[in-house]
Amino acid sequence: MSVTTPTPAVESAGPPAPARAHWQHRLAERGVDRHLWLLTPALLFVVLLFLYPFFYGLGLSFQPTEGGPFSDYARFFGDAYQRDTIWTTLGLALPAALLNVVASVPIAYRMRGRFRGKRLVTILLVVPITLGTVLTAQGLLNFLGPTGWFNRVLTALHLTDEPIRLVHNYWGVFFSLVITGFPFAFLLVLSYLSGIDPTLERAAATLGAGWWQRFRMITLPLLMPGLATTFCLTFVLAFSVFPSAVLVGNPAGETRVISIAAYQAAYEQYDYPYASAIAMIMGLIELVVIAVVLFARTRFYTGSTGGKG
Amino acid sequence: MTAGAKAFSQLRLQGVSRRFGGHDALRDLDLTIEAGEFVALLGPSGCGKSTALNCLAGLLPLTAGSIWQDERRIDTLPPERRGFGMVFQNYALFPHMSVRANIAFGLRMRRLPKDEIRRRTDEAVRLVRLEDHAGKLPGQLSGGQQQRVAIARAVVLEPSLVLMDEPLSNLDAKLRLEMRTEIRRLHQSLGLTTVYVTHDQEEALSLADRLVVLREGRVQQIGAPEELHTRPANWHVADFMGYRNLWTMRVREAADGTVAVERDGLRLVGVPVGPVAPGDEVIVAVRPEDVRVDQGDATTNAVPAEIEVVEYQGRELAAEAVTAAGSRVHLRTDRRVAPGDPVTLSIDPQRLLVFPGDAAATRPADKAAAVVEEPGLVG
Ligand SMILES: Nc1ncnc2c1ncn2[C@@H]1O[C@H](COP(=O)(O)OP(=O)(O)O)[C@@H](O)[C@H]1O
Ligand SMILES: [Mg+2]
C-alpha cells in the first residue's frame, strides 16, 4: 500500500467499532450472490413458458362447465373408459422405460473404455434421436407391418403361416417408445459409467473378483443412482406418448393413452376445463412414479465415484 | 496373520515389454524377485514404472516377454487368478463400502467361511490401527487413513506378492515418513514380498532391499541401495540419485583407475565409470555433500569459487557457488558461509565420478544398454 493513500476517516476515528461487513459479504454469507440478477431472463422464461400455463391449467381444471370444483376429476375417475387410460399408459411407459435402461447398461458397459470405432457405434445407436416420432412410425409400419420385411422373412422361412401383427396395437407403440427412448437412456448411462473410476474395477480384479462380481458388486451399485435418474427421464418421455400411440397403435382401443383422452376432451369436445383436469392427473401420476423411484435412489450410495465426471 | 511368502520362491520377469501404439513404455525388463524381498522400481515420471507394475498384476497384457512364478508361467493369467495384492496411487477404495467391507472384499471373493472373514478382517483393521473407523465410508477418512485401508485390503489376503504404485505420493511430508516406516514394518512382520514403485529416490533407498532404476522404459541399473548410491551405472542414474553437480568436461589423461578431466582451465581428477579415453567428452558427477569448503589443505581438486546463494537447512547449509569460469557448484557445508564469500572448494577424487558423456545423451538407448551389461554394475 502506498503511503500517500488518503486514510479513510473511519479508520482514524479512535478505537475501531466492530466493522459492519459490506452488504455484499453479508449476502454472500447467506449464499446470495449479487450476480444472481443475471438469472432474471431465465426466470422470466420459466415463468412465462412453464409456470404461467401450469397454474392457468390448474385453475381451469377447478372450474368445470358444470358441478363443483372437483367434478371434472370425479368425472374422469368415475368413467372406467377414461380411468383405464392411466393403466394403458403406465403399461406402455413403465416397461418401455425399464427396457431402455436395462438394455443400455450392458451396451454402455461394453463401450465404456476407449476403442477403435467407438464414435461410429455411438452415432449409430444415437441416430434414432434425430428421426422424430413420425419418421420412426413410418419406418415401423414398413418394417413390421403385415407386408413388411419382417413378416415377409418369417413367411419365407415358413416360421409363420400368417403375418404376426406388430403394428396398430400395443407392440407397435412399445417398439416406437423403445426406439426413441433408447438413445437418451444409452447416452445418459454411458456418461454415468464414465464417471466411475475404472481403477475401482481393477482393484476388485486384483482382489480376486471375476467380471460378473466386479460388475455386480462395484460398478452396478455405483451406477444405480444414475440408472434411477435415467429411468425417470425416459419414463416421463414415454408417459406423454401421443403421436406413436395414434400412428402405430390402436388409439381407440388397447393404446388409448391418457394424452389421447386429454386431446379428445380439448379438441373434439372443446371442454378445456376437463382437458386441463386430465393433464393435471397426468402430471400427478408422473410425479408419483418419479417420487417413488427417487426415494428408492436414496437407498444407494450417491457420493463421489472418483471418475472423470 | 502369517506370511504368504511361501507361495513361491522366485518370480522371474523375462524380457517383459509393453508398447502403446508405436511407443515403448517398457522394454525388455529382466528381473528376478526372491521371496521376501522388497524391490523398488525407481525412475522419473513417465519412465514405465506403472506399466511394469500393471503388467505384473495382470492389468495390462504384455506385448513381449513372459513372467514365471517358479516353473509356472503366469503372464497369461487374468489379475483375479494371480493372487497378488495391489495398492493403487489413488487408493481405489470402493466408495460405497465401509472400511470393513473394503478390507473384507477379497476374503468374500475367496468364499471363505463367515467367521474366518470376520476374524481376519478384524485382525487387518487392528494391524493398520483403524479400529475406530471400521464402520466409516472411505470418503469420511483422511488421506493417511485411506492409505492404510488400501494397504490392509491388499495384505489381508496374505498375497504371495504385494504391488504398490506410488502409495505415498498423495500424502503430506510428515505422513509420508510415518507411512514409509509403517510399510517397511508390515513388509517385515508379515514376511511379504513387495514390489514398490516410486519416483522418490530417498523413499526407494530407505525402503528397498534392491532397486531397479528405469528410464524411458529401459532398465538403467539394478542393485542394492548402497550400490546405486555410491556407484551409479551412468550419468542418468547419477542425476537421479542425487548427484546434483553434473559438468560436461573433456578427458586429458586416463590411467587405470583414475581419469583427469579439464574445462576452461579447471582441472579435476576422478574415477572413471565406464569406458573413457583422452579427448572424450564426459559428464563429471559429484554429490553436494562431497564438495568440501576447504581450510586450505587441499592438494588435488581445489576449486576457487564464490558463494552465491545460501539455503538454511538446519544443521547444514545448502549453498551454490560459482567458479571463476562460471560453472555452478552445489554444496552442503556446516561452515557458516554467506553470499559473496570467496572460498576454495575441494572434492575427494574417489567421490568424483566420470561418466562417458554426450554419446550417452544422444544415443541413450545404446549407451545405457552397454553400461548395464558391464559386469559388477548389475546386482
Ligand atoms: N494407456 C496408455 N496409452 C498410451 N500410452 C500410455 C498408456 N499408459 C502409459 N502410457 C505411456 O507409457 C509411458 C509410461 O507410462 P507409466 O508406466 O504410466 O509411467 P510412470 O513411470 O510415470 O508410472 C508414458 O510415456 C505414457 O505416456
Ligand atoms: Mg505411474
XYZ file of C-alpha atoms and ligand atoms in Angstrom:
716
model
C 0.000 0.000 0.000
C 1.275 3.408 -0.845
C 1.870 5.924 1.906
C 0.093 8.710 0.058
C -3.242 6.918 0.045
C -5.665 9.098 1.973
C -6.725 7.324 5.125
C -10.482 6.914 5.319
C -11.979 8.939 8.143
C -13.474 5.871 9.778
C -10.097 4.287 10.422
C -8.663 7.304 12.192
C -11.719 7.734 14.401
C -10.339 6.188 17.540
C -10.907 2.600 18.657
C -12.493 0.696 15.781
C -16.174 -0.009 16.157
C -16.893 -3.646 15.228
C -16.834 -3.067 11.493
C -20.094 -3.754 9.721
C -19.324 -6.120 6.885
C -20.076 -4.918 3.433
C -23.655 -5.736 2.375
C -22.349 -7.951 -0.405
C -20.372 -10.005 2.074
C -23.364 -10.303 4.361
C -25.472 -11.530 1.461
C -22.729 -13.895 0.346
C -22.689 -15.397 3.819
C -26.323 -16.339 3.323
C -25.472 -17.834 -0.064
C -26.764 -14.884 -2.083
C -24.560 -13.636 -4.854
C -25.196 -10.167 -6.220
C -24.792 -11.508 -9.739
C -27.900 -13.600 -9.225
C -29.913 -10.936 -11.088
C -28.302 -12.325 -14.239
C -30.687 -15.243 -13.829
C -33.671 -12.924 -14.427
C -34.112 -13.699 -18.150
C -34.059 -17.416 -17.441
C -36.529 -16.996 -14.586
C -38.805 -14.891 -16.758
C -38.636 -17.565 -19.401
C -39.575 -20.283 -16.927
C -42.425 -18.221 -15.502
C -43.887 -17.319 -18.886
C -43.462 -20.647 -20.622
C -43.927 -23.081 -17.816
C -45.327 -21.749 -14.567
C -47.976 -19.495 -16.096
C -49.527 -22.185 -18.321
C -49.289 -24.665 -15.482
C -51.147 -22.521 -12.989
C -53.580 -21.375 -15.664
C -54.367 -25.026 -16.407
C -54.547 -25.866 -12.718
C -57.025 -23.064 -12.164
C -59.022 -24.054 -15.205
C -59.283 -27.661 -14.034
C -61.168 -26.473 -10.946
C -63.714 -24.502 -12.994
C -65.667 -27.211 -14.776
C -68.527 -26.260 -17.086
C -70.928 -27.835 -14.605
C -70.679 -29.014 -10.990
C -68.322 -28.204 -8.112
C -64.580 -27.546 -8.417
C -63.643 -31.233 -8.296
C -66.397 -32.544 -10.523
C -64.140 -32.914 -13.593
C -61.714 -35.023 -11.561
C -64.625 -37.082 -10.267
C -65.892 -37.462 -13.828
C -62.518 -38.824 -15.013
C -62.152 -41.347 -12.228
C -65.840 -42.293 -12.368
C -65.669 -43.247 -16.031
C -63.929 -46.621 -16.495
C -63.193 -45.857 -20.157
C -61.239 -42.743 -19.102
C -59.776 -44.167 -15.923
C -58.284 -47.129 -17.774
C -56.113 -44.791 -19.872
C -53.914 -44.454 -16.781
C -53.221 -48.199 -16.738
C -52.820 -48.303 -20.505
C -50.234 -45.519 -20.368
C -48.392 -46.950 -17.401
C -48.493 -50.354 -19.080
C -46.633 -48.859 -22.026
C -44.359 -46.329 -20.335
C -43.079 -48.373 -17.401
C -41.928 -51.448 -19.367
C -40.553 -49.297 -22.191
C -38.551 -47.115 -19.779
C -37.356 -50.177 -17.905
C -36.280 -51.938 -21.095
C -34.468 -48.805 -22.286
C -32.473 -48.567 -19.081
C -31.803 -52.283 -18.768
C -30.715 -52.611 -22.401
C -28.463 -49.559 -22.162
C -26.439 -50.935 -19.271
C -24.671 -53.896 -20.944
C -24.105 -51.963 -24.165
C -22.726 -48.902 -22.390
C -20.711 -51.190 -20.088
C -19.048 -52.850 -23.061
C -18.387 -49.447 -24.585
C -17.050 -47.617 -21.533
C -13.376 -47.951 -22.439
C -11.663 -46.439 -25.432
C -11.621 -48.468 -28.611
C -11.420 -48.010 -32.322
C -14.761 -47.193 -33.916
C -16.414 -46.134 -30.668
C -17.608 -42.903 -32.214
C -19.208 -44.705 -35.135
C -21.039 -47.165 -32.891
C -22.238 -44.330 -30.665
C -23.570 -42.418 -33.661
C -25.408 -45.483 -34.928
C -27.003 -46.015 -31.528
C -27.978 -42.410 -31.120
C -29.296 -41.679 -34.622
C -32.932 -42.514 -33.711
C -32.993 -39.315 -31.595
C -32.791 -37.293 -34.778
C -35.542 -39.216 -36.554
C -38.520 -37.985 -34.595
C -41.609 -39.978 -33.783
C -43.335 -39.667 -37.130
C -40.422 -40.958 -39.181
C -39.942 -43.786 -36.696
C -43.620 -44.673 -37.012
C -43.318 -44.689 -40.782
C -40.333 -46.991 -40.578
C -42.073 -49.303 -38.141
C -45.115 -49.565 -40.398
C -42.902 -50.505 -43.334
C -40.722 -52.888 -41.402
C -43.089 -54.615 -39.003
C -46.374 -54.182 -40.909
C -48.328 -57.178 -42.278
C -46.471 -56.910 -45.606
C -43.240 -55.552 -44.135
C -39.825 -57.201 -44.383
C -40.023 -58.784 -41.002
C -43.200 -60.727 -41.738
C -42.087 -61.490 -45.292
C -38.901 -63.079 -43.973
C -40.848 -65.059 -41.397
C -43.292 -66.346 -44.016
C -40.491 -67.113 -46.461
C -38.792 -69.201 -43.780
C -42.177 -70.877 -43.086
C -41.939 -69.864 -39.469
C -45.452 -68.479 -39.573
C -48.466 -69.090 -41.789
C -49.947 -65.652 -41.444
C -48.277 -62.310 -40.652
C -47.710 -61.551 -36.969
C -49.489 -58.353 -36.002
C -46.834 -55.987 -34.657
C -48.289 -52.603 -35.568
C -51.569 -50.892 -34.828
C -51.527 -52.459 -31.421
C -49.636 -52.400 -28.134
C -46.392 -53.694 -29.658
C -46.204 -51.012 -32.322
C -46.296 -48.264 -29.692
C -43.940 -50.191 -27.429
C -41.324 -50.566 -30.191
C -41.673 -46.919 -31.073
C -41.092 -45.907 -27.446
C -38.041 -48.124 -27.235
C -36.558 -46.796 -30.470
C -36.977 -43.154 -29.494
C -36.182 -43.585 -25.801
C -33.165 -45.880 -26.030
C -30.665 -43.307 -27.342
C -31.435 -40.987 -24.417
C -31.056 -43.769 -21.917
C -27.888 -45.029 -23.581
C -26.175 -41.630 -23.664
C -27.056 -40.956 -20.047
C -25.900 -44.359 -18.836
C -22.680 -44.052 -20.829
C -21.864 -40.741 -19.194
C -22.750 -42.053 -15.730
C -20.476 -45.034 -16.366
C -17.563 -42.895 -17.444
C -17.978 -41.081 -14.136
C -16.950 -44.235 -12.291
C -13.204 -44.532 -11.754
C -12.026 -47.541 -13.815
C -9.330 -48.273 -11.216
C -12.059 -49.463 -8.863
C -12.763 -52.459 -11.060
C -9.066 -53.106 -11.492
C -8.661 -53.062 -7.741
C -11.532 -55.542 -7.444
C -9.832 -57.747 -10.039
C -6.587 -57.865 -8.072
C -8.682 -58.889 -5.059
C -9.940 -61.899 -6.934
C -13.260 -60.682 -8.356
C -14.252 -62.035 -11.766
C -16.001 -59.799 -14.299
C -19.506 -60.559 -13.090
C -18.590 -59.926 -9.450
C -16.835 -56.714 -10.437
C -19.932 -55.568 -12.260
C -22.434 -56.637 -9.627
C -20.538 -55.514 -6.540
C -18.677 -52.439 -7.735
C -19.995 -50.899 -10.932
C -23.698 -51.635 -10.617
C -24.141 -50.250 -7.086
C -22.261 -47.107 -8.074
C -24.331 -46.834 -11.241
C -27.738 -47.365 -9.591
C -28.431 -43.697 -8.760
C -27.679 -42.816 -12.377
C -29.946 -45.597 -13.580
C -32.752 -44.283 -11.386
C -32.397 -40.806 -12.869
C -32.239 -42.237 -16.362
C -35.358 -44.279 -15.699
C -37.237 -41.177 -14.560
C -36.292 -39.240 -17.672
C -37.173 -41.968 -20.154
C -40.356 -42.706 -18.217
C -41.504 -39.092 -18.495
C -40.706 -39.139 -22.216
C -42.682 -42.343 -22.686
C -45.576 -41.335 -20.476
C -46.542 -38.363 -22.607
C -46.584 -40.587 -25.716
C -49.077 -39.286 -28.228
C -48.046 -39.439 -31.907
C -46.906 -43.051 -31.943
C -49.988 -44.143 -29.967
C -52.036 -42.750 -32.825
C -49.795 -43.691 -35.767
C -48.605 -47.215 -34.941
C -51.034 -48.013 -32.162
C -54.734 -48.612 -31.802
C -55.869 -45.235 -30.448
C -59.439 -46.312 -29.962
C -58.583 -49.480 -28.090
C -55.564 -51.001 -26.485
C -53.290 -47.966 -26.873
C -55.766 -45.282 -25.871
C -53.273 -43.464 -23.682
C -54.046 -40.647 -21.307
C -52.777 -37.951 -23.646
C -55.345 -39.107 -26.211
C -58.062 -38.680 -23.595
C -56.844 -35.145 -22.933
C -56.630 -34.411 -26.649
C -60.171 -35.610 -27.255
C -61.523 -33.525 -24.377
C -59.820 -30.414 -25.654
C -60.148 -30.635 -29.410
C -63.105 -32.912 -30.029
C -65.399 -31.890 -27.155
C -63.883 -28.417 -26.666
C -64.112 -28.977 -22.880
C -60.956 -27.158 -21.787
C -61.513 -27.500 -18.016
C -61.904 -31.274 -18.419
C -58.789 -31.460 -20.629
C -56.897 -29.449 -18.009
C -58.037 -31.794 -15.271
C -56.784 -34.787 -17.300
C -53.457 -33.024 -17.895
C -53.159 -32.400 -14.138
C -53.867 -36.048 -13.400
C -51.204 -36.974 -15.931
C -48.662 -34.749 -14.210
C -49.587 -36.088 -10.812
C -49.060 -39.704 -11.865
C -45.666 -38.836 -13.312
C -44.758 -37.111 -10.068
C -45.794 -40.133 -8.030
C -43.711 -42.526 -10.135
C -40.682 -40.211 -10.039
C -41.043 -39.724 -6.293
C -41.098 -43.480 -5.747
C -38.006 -44.004 -7.933
C -36.089 -41.123 -6.379
C -36.951 -42.379 -2.916
C -35.561 -45.779 -3.841
C -32.481 -43.978 -5.186
C -31.626 -42.564 -1.766
C -31.001 -46.115 -0.574
C -27.895 -46.299 -2.756
C -24.516 -44.644 -2.383
C -24.759 -41.328 -4.230
C -21.406 -39.719 -3.385
C -18.299 -39.279 -5.488
C -17.260 -42.189 -7.659
C -13.893 -40.739 -8.499
C -14.189 -40.766 -12.272
C -13.706 -38.008 -14.800
C -17.172 -36.716 -14.455
C -1.548 -63.070 10.059
C 1.172 -65.303 8.762
C 3.457 -64.990 5.824
C 2.156 -65.625 2.342
C 5.665 -65.515 1.003
C 5.925 -69.283 0.869
C 3.626 -69.335 -2.165
C 6.681 -69.142 -4.417
C 10.405 -68.920 -4.051
C 11.156 -66.886 -7.133
C 9.331 -64.625 -9.543
C 11.055 -64.118 -12.868
C 10.346 -61.443 -15.446
C 11.913 -62.243 -18.791
C 12.101 -59.576 -21.476
C 8.833 -58.053 -20.346
C 7.840 -55.350 -22.830
C 4.797 -53.219 -23.380
C 4.135 -50.961 -26.345
C 1.436 -48.308 -26.694
C 0.949 -47.620 -30.366
C 4.494 -47.192 -31.657
C 5.841 -46.131 -28.287
C 7.793 -48.466 -25.986
C 6.512 -47.810 -22.494
C 8.559 -50.701 -21.145
C 11.296 -52.580 -22.931
C 12.990 -55.867 -22.091
C 12.620 -55.863 -18.349
C 14.560 -58.802 -16.891
C 14.204 -59.154 -13.165
C 14.214 -61.964 -10.642
C 12.425 -61.326 -7.383
C 13.196 -63.622 -4.468
C 10.517 -64.410 -1.909
C 10.650 -61.963 0.976
C 12.423 -59.262 -0.992
C 11.466 -55.605 -1.117
C 12.157 -54.377 -4.641
C 11.651 -50.751 -5.654
C 11.107 -49.614 -9.229
C 12.515 -46.140 -9.400
C 12.522 -43.555 -12.138
C 11.170 -40.210 -13.274
C 7.522 -39.766 -14.208
C 6.614 -41.491 -17.462
C 9.519 -43.947 -17.406
C 7.259 -47.005 -17.368
C 7.072 -47.862 -13.671
C 3.293 -48.171 -13.537
C 3.340 -50.045 -16.817
C 5.728 -52.595 -15.319
C 3.598 -52.969 -12.208
C 0.367 -53.322 -14.173
C 1.981 -55.981 -16.353
C 2.960 -57.838 -13.204
C -0.533 -57.514 -11.746
C -2.154 -58.676 -14.977
C -3.960 -55.397 -15.560
C -2.038 -54.812 -18.792
C -1.241 -57.557 -21.293
C 2.423 -57.816 -22.275
C 3.440 -57.204 -25.862
C 6.512 -59.416 -25.422
C 8.237 -61.461 -22.761
C 6.991 -63.722 -20.014
C 6.522 -63.847 -16.264
C 7.239 -67.008 -14.283
C 6.298 -67.892 -10.757
C 8.840 -70.641 -10.128
C 8.079 -73.027 -13.007
C 4.582 -71.736 -13.649
C 4.021 -69.180 -16.397
C 1.589 -66.552 -15.120
C 1.603 -63.711 -17.629
C -1.429 -65.137 -19.406
C -3.498 -65.358 -16.223
C -6.113 -62.655 -15.556
C -5.453 -60.470 -12.493
C -8.076 -62.217 -10.370
C -6.219 -65.517 -10.732
C -2.727 -64.264 -9.888
C -3.380 -63.688 -6.212
C -1.215 -60.562 -5.962
C -2.253 -57.692 -3.746
C -2.095 -54.209 -5.196
C -2.142 -50.742 -3.647
C -3.058 -48.026 -6.125
C -1.787 -44.480 -6.224
C -5.291 -43.055 -5.674
C -6.052 -45.956 -3.276
C -9.076 -47.061 -5.374
C -11.163 -47.782 -2.292
C -14.729 -48.803 -3.052
C -16.600 -45.625 -2.124
C -19.900 -47.329 -1.370
C -18.448 -49.833 1.092
C -17.360 -49.276 4.674
C -13.731 -49.645 5.669
C -14.525 -53.092 6.993
C -16.338 -54.132 3.806
C -13.464 -52.845 1.701
C -10.992 -54.942 3.643
C -13.277 -57.987 3.637
C -13.913 -57.771 -0.112
C -11.069 -60.027 -1.189
C -11.883 -62.576 1.509
C -15.501 -62.674 0.350
C -14.331 -63.250 -3.216
C -12.490 -66.333 -1.922
C -15.759 -67.616 -0.428
C -14.162 -68.158 2.957
C -16.381 -69.077 5.900
C -18.130 -66.109 7.516
C -16.362 -66.334 10.874
C -12.956 -66.584 9.235
C -13.731 -63.471 7.161
C -14.748 -61.643 10.323
C -11.663 -62.763 12.224
C -9.177 -61.863 9.503
C -10.869 -58.542 8.772
C -10.717 -57.608 12.448
C -7.079 -58.567 12.520
C -6.278 -56.430 9.475
C -8.226 -53.470 10.856
C -6.174 -53.740 14.030
C -2.952 -54.135 12.096
C -3.394 -50.752 10.409
C -4.891 -49.223 13.581
C -8.276 -48.270 12.170
C -10.454 -49.825 14.885
C -12.247 -46.518 15.456
C -13.039 -46.026 11.802
C -14.043 -49.502 10.648
C -17.669 -48.523 10.042
C -16.967 -45.353 8.055
C -17.079 -44.894 4.316
C -13.726 -44.112 2.631
C -14.931 -40.583 1.835
C -15.047 -39.847 5.564
C -11.370 -40.709 6.115
C -8.209 -38.641 5.821
C -5.636 -39.431 3.143
C -3.393 -41.355 5.509
C -6.294 -43.425 6.821
C -7.464 -44.202 3.287
C -3.939 -45.281 2.511
C -3.934 -47.654 5.444
C -7.254 -49.135 4.345
C -5.797 -49.709 0.878
C -2.787 -51.478 2.371
C -4.914 -53.563 4.727
C -7.210 -54.543 1.861
C -4.218 -55.747 -0.153
C -2.405 -57.643 2.614
C -5.404 -59.254 4.328
C -5.363 -61.908 1.598
C -1.792 -62.814 2.523
C -0.816 -62.418 -1.120
C 2.332 -64.012 -2.441
C 3.317 -60.603 -3.820
C 2.259 -57.074 -2.907
C 2.458 -54.388 -5.567
C 2.417 -50.720 -4.596
C 2.174 -47.902 -7.108
C 3.448 -44.659 -5.580
C 1.329 -45.256 -2.497
C 2.675 -42.254 -0.604
C 2.673 -39.618 -3.319
C -0.658 -38.105 -2.262
C 0.313 -37.618 1.362
C 1.953 -34.672 3.069
C 5.642 -34.850 4.013
C 5.217 -35.822 7.658
C 2.633 -38.518 6.995
C 4.790 -39.828 4.179
C 7.631 -40.515 6.578
C 5.318 -42.247 9.046
C 3.704 -44.421 6.397
C 7.102 -45.300 4.995
C 8.086 -46.829 8.298
C 4.678 -48.487 8.512
C 5.080 -50.119 5.111
C 8.530 -51.427 5.926
C 7.252 -52.700 9.277
C 4.358 -54.581 7.612
C 6.699 -55.991 4.994
C 8.945 -57.447 7.665
C 6.362 -58.574 10.206
C 4.149 -60.268 7.607
C 7.056 -61.653 5.616
C 5.706 -60.119 2.417
C 7.333 -59.925 -0.974
C 6.894 -56.376 -2.178
C 7.382 -54.528 -5.445
C 7.181 -50.833 -4.798
C 7.007 -48.101 -7.433
C 8.193 -44.603 -6.685
C 9.816 -41.574 -8.264
C 11.329 -40.545 -4.942
C 14.903 -41.820 -4.650
C 15.014 -41.207 -0.922
C 11.882 -43.323 -0.418
C 13.287 -46.102 -2.594
C 16.698 -46.071 -0.912
C 15.232 -46.213 2.564
C 12.638 -48.916 1.876
C 14.039 -51.363 -0.610
C 16.447 -54.263 -0.460
C 17.025 -53.837 -4.162
C 16.360 -51.021 -6.609
C 15.566 -51.093 -10.291
C 16.187 -47.755 -11.968
C 14.186 -47.190 -15.140
C 14.492 -44.517 -17.765
C 12.368 -44.258 -20.885
C 11.128 -47.799 -20.416
C 14.566 -49.376 -20.057
C 16.412 -50.678 -17.060
C 19.404 -48.488 -16.249
C 20.689 -50.305 -13.223
C 19.663 -52.927 -10.724
C 21.331 -53.066 -7.344
C 21.292 -52.616 -3.594
C 20.665 -49.079 -2.298
C 24.311 -48.746 -1.246
C 25.490 -49.731 -4.716
C 23.282 -47.249 -6.518
C 24.130 -44.542 -4.083
C 27.891 -44.851 -4.458
C 28.285 -46.368 -7.937
C 25.581 -45.227 -10.363
C 25.966 -47.047 -13.673
C 25.586 -43.979 -15.860
C 25.114 -40.283 -15.504
C 21.325 -40.501 -15.797
C 21.215 -42.737 -12.751
C 23.687 -40.422 -11.022
C 21.445 -37.480 -11.833
C 18.526 -39.345 -10.341
C 20.427 -40.491 -7.254
C 21.222 -37.016 -6.060
C 24.433 -36.156 -7.907
C 23.335 -32.580 -8.397
C 26.651 -31.410 -9.828
C 26.895 -32.620 -13.410
C 29.520 -30.916 -15.501
C 30.411 -31.616 -19.098
C 34.238 -31.791 -19.343
C 36.934 -33.283 -21.550
C 39.330 -36.109 -20.715
C 43.005 -35.168 -20.578
C 44.500 -38.407 -19.383
C 43.056 -41.760 -18.496
C 45.199 -44.154 -16.496
C 43.699 -47.258 -14.917
C 41.550 -46.278 -12.008
C 41.848 -42.527 -12.407
C 40.997 -40.020 -15.061
C 41.994 -36.383 -15.385
C 39.446 -34.010 -16.880
C 39.523 -30.357 -17.808
C 37.381 -27.445 -18.876
C 38.022 -23.710 -19.049
C 41.298 -24.106 -17.182
C 39.674 -26.103 -14.387
C 41.446 -29.430 -13.902
C 39.976 -32.248 -11.853
C 40.836 -35.864 -11.120
C 38.276 -38.574 -10.582
C 37.224 -42.183 -11.019
C 36.000 -43.340 -14.418
C 32.700 -45.208 -14.588
C 32.568 -46.881 -17.982
C 34.943 -46.560 -20.899
C 36.579 -43.157 -21.304
C 39.562 -42.197 -23.453
C 41.609 -38.999 -23.782
C 39.760 -36.396 -25.803
C 36.298 -37.789 -24.949
C 33.573 -35.526 -23.775
C 32.469 -36.785 -20.359
C 29.978 -35.971 -17.625
C 31.510 -35.385 -14.212
C 29.170 -36.098 -11.307
C 29.591 -35.027 -7.684
C 27.133 -35.010 -4.780
C 26.686 -31.694 -2.980
C 27.700 -33.358 0.304
C 31.003 -34.458 -1.258
C 32.048 -30.892 -2.049
C 34.024 -29.530 0.890
C 34.650 -25.943 1.719
C 38.404 -26.169 2.094
C 40.522 -24.961 5.011
C 43.473 -24.514 2.648
C 44.960 -28.005 2.883
C 43.716 -29.468 -0.395
C 46.255 -30.702 -2.878
C 44.003 -32.084 -5.615
C 40.687 -30.910 -6.981
C 40.872 -27.498 -5.320
C 38.449 -25.111 -6.978
C 38.350 -21.397 -6.191
C 34.786 -20.085 -6.210
C 32.442 -17.533 -4.757
C 29.331 -18.331 -2.730
C 26.216 -17.041 -4.468
C 23.106 -18.469 -2.786
C 22.736 -19.963 0.692
C 19.759 -22.002 1.951
C 19.381 -22.728 5.626
C 18.704 -26.450 6.202
C 19.042 -27.000 9.895
C 22.458 -28.238 10.953
C 23.842 -27.728 7.471
C 23.685 -25.086 4.810
C 22.984 -25.858 1.184
C 24.865 -23.384 -0.939
C 25.509 -22.637 -4.561
C 28.912 -21.333 -5.578
C 30.210 -20.068 -8.925
C 33.718 -20.824 -10.162
C 35.889 -18.300 -11.962
C 34.903 -19.898 -15.275
C 31.214 -19.601 -14.441
C 30.378 -23.220 -13.518
C 27.837 -23.650 -10.736
C 28.668 -25.920 -7.822
C 26.030 -27.208 -5.401
C 27.439 -27.985 -1.987
C 26.461 -28.661 1.579
C 28.514 -27.429 4.482
C 28.297 -26.871 8.207
C 30.500 -23.768 7.898
C 28.606 -20.506 8.144
C 29.252 -19.185 4.659
C 27.449 -16.139 3.298
C 26.732 -14.931 -0.226
C 29.769 -13.170 -1.677
C 32.306 -15.143 0.397
C 35.340 -16.274 -1.638
C 36.005 -19.943 -0.890
C 38.185 -22.786 -2.081
C 36.206 -25.934 -2.717
C 37.706 -29.390 -2.801
C 36.466 -32.772 -3.896
C 37.862 -36.173 -2.960
C 38.923 -37.795 -6.276
C 37.291 -41.044 -5.116
C 33.957 -39.204 -4.934
C 34.235 -37.559 -8.333
C 32.685 -39.883 -10.907
C 33.470 -39.521 -14.592
C 30.826 -40.943 -16.923
C 31.020 -41.337 -20.700
C 29.248 -38.239 -21.892
C 27.482 -36.871 -24.881
C 27.218 -40.154 -26.722
C 25.104 -41.387 -23.821
C 22.941 -38.305 -24.084
C 22.391 -38.513 -27.828
C 22.143 -42.284 -28.014
C 20.754 -43.045 -24.585
C 19.415 -46.448 -25.560
C 22.659 -47.988 -26.817
C 24.793 -46.436 -24.152
C 22.508 -47.419 -21.350
C 22.402 -50.983 -22.600
C 26.183 -51.085 -22.911
C 26.658 -49.818 -19.401
C 24.118 -52.168 -17.920
C 25.840 -55.126 -19.477
C 29.061 -54.372 -17.678
C 29.762 -56.950 -15.015
C 29.755 -55.774 -11.454
C 27.313 -52.993 -12.009
C 24.248 -55.164 -12.172
C 23.119 -56.661 -8.906
N -2.923 -46.444 -21.775
C -1.870 -45.835 -22.354
N -1.933 -45.461 -23.649
C -0.882 -44.875 -24.251
N 0.275 -44.596 -23.642
C 0.403 -44.939 -22.353
C -0.662 -45.572 -21.638
N -0.242 -45.796 -20.373
C 1.014 -45.320 -20.296
N 1.413 -44.808 -21.488
C 2.731 -44.235 -21.777
O 3.717 -45.107 -21.330
C 4.774 -44.420 -20.696
C 4.982 -44.953 -19.306
O 3.849 -44.690 -18.521
P 3.762 -45.089 -16.990
O 4.152 -46.513 -16.848
O 2.424 -44.705 -16.504
O 4.861 -44.151 -16.348
P 5.217 -43.921 -14.807
O 6.646 -44.326 -14.683
O 5.056 -42.458 -14.569
O 4.292 -44.744 -13.992
C 4.404 -42.953 -20.729
O 5.118 -42.347 -21.769
C 2.941 -42.942 -21.003
O 2.597 -41.832 -21.772
Mg 2.776 -44.069 -12.596
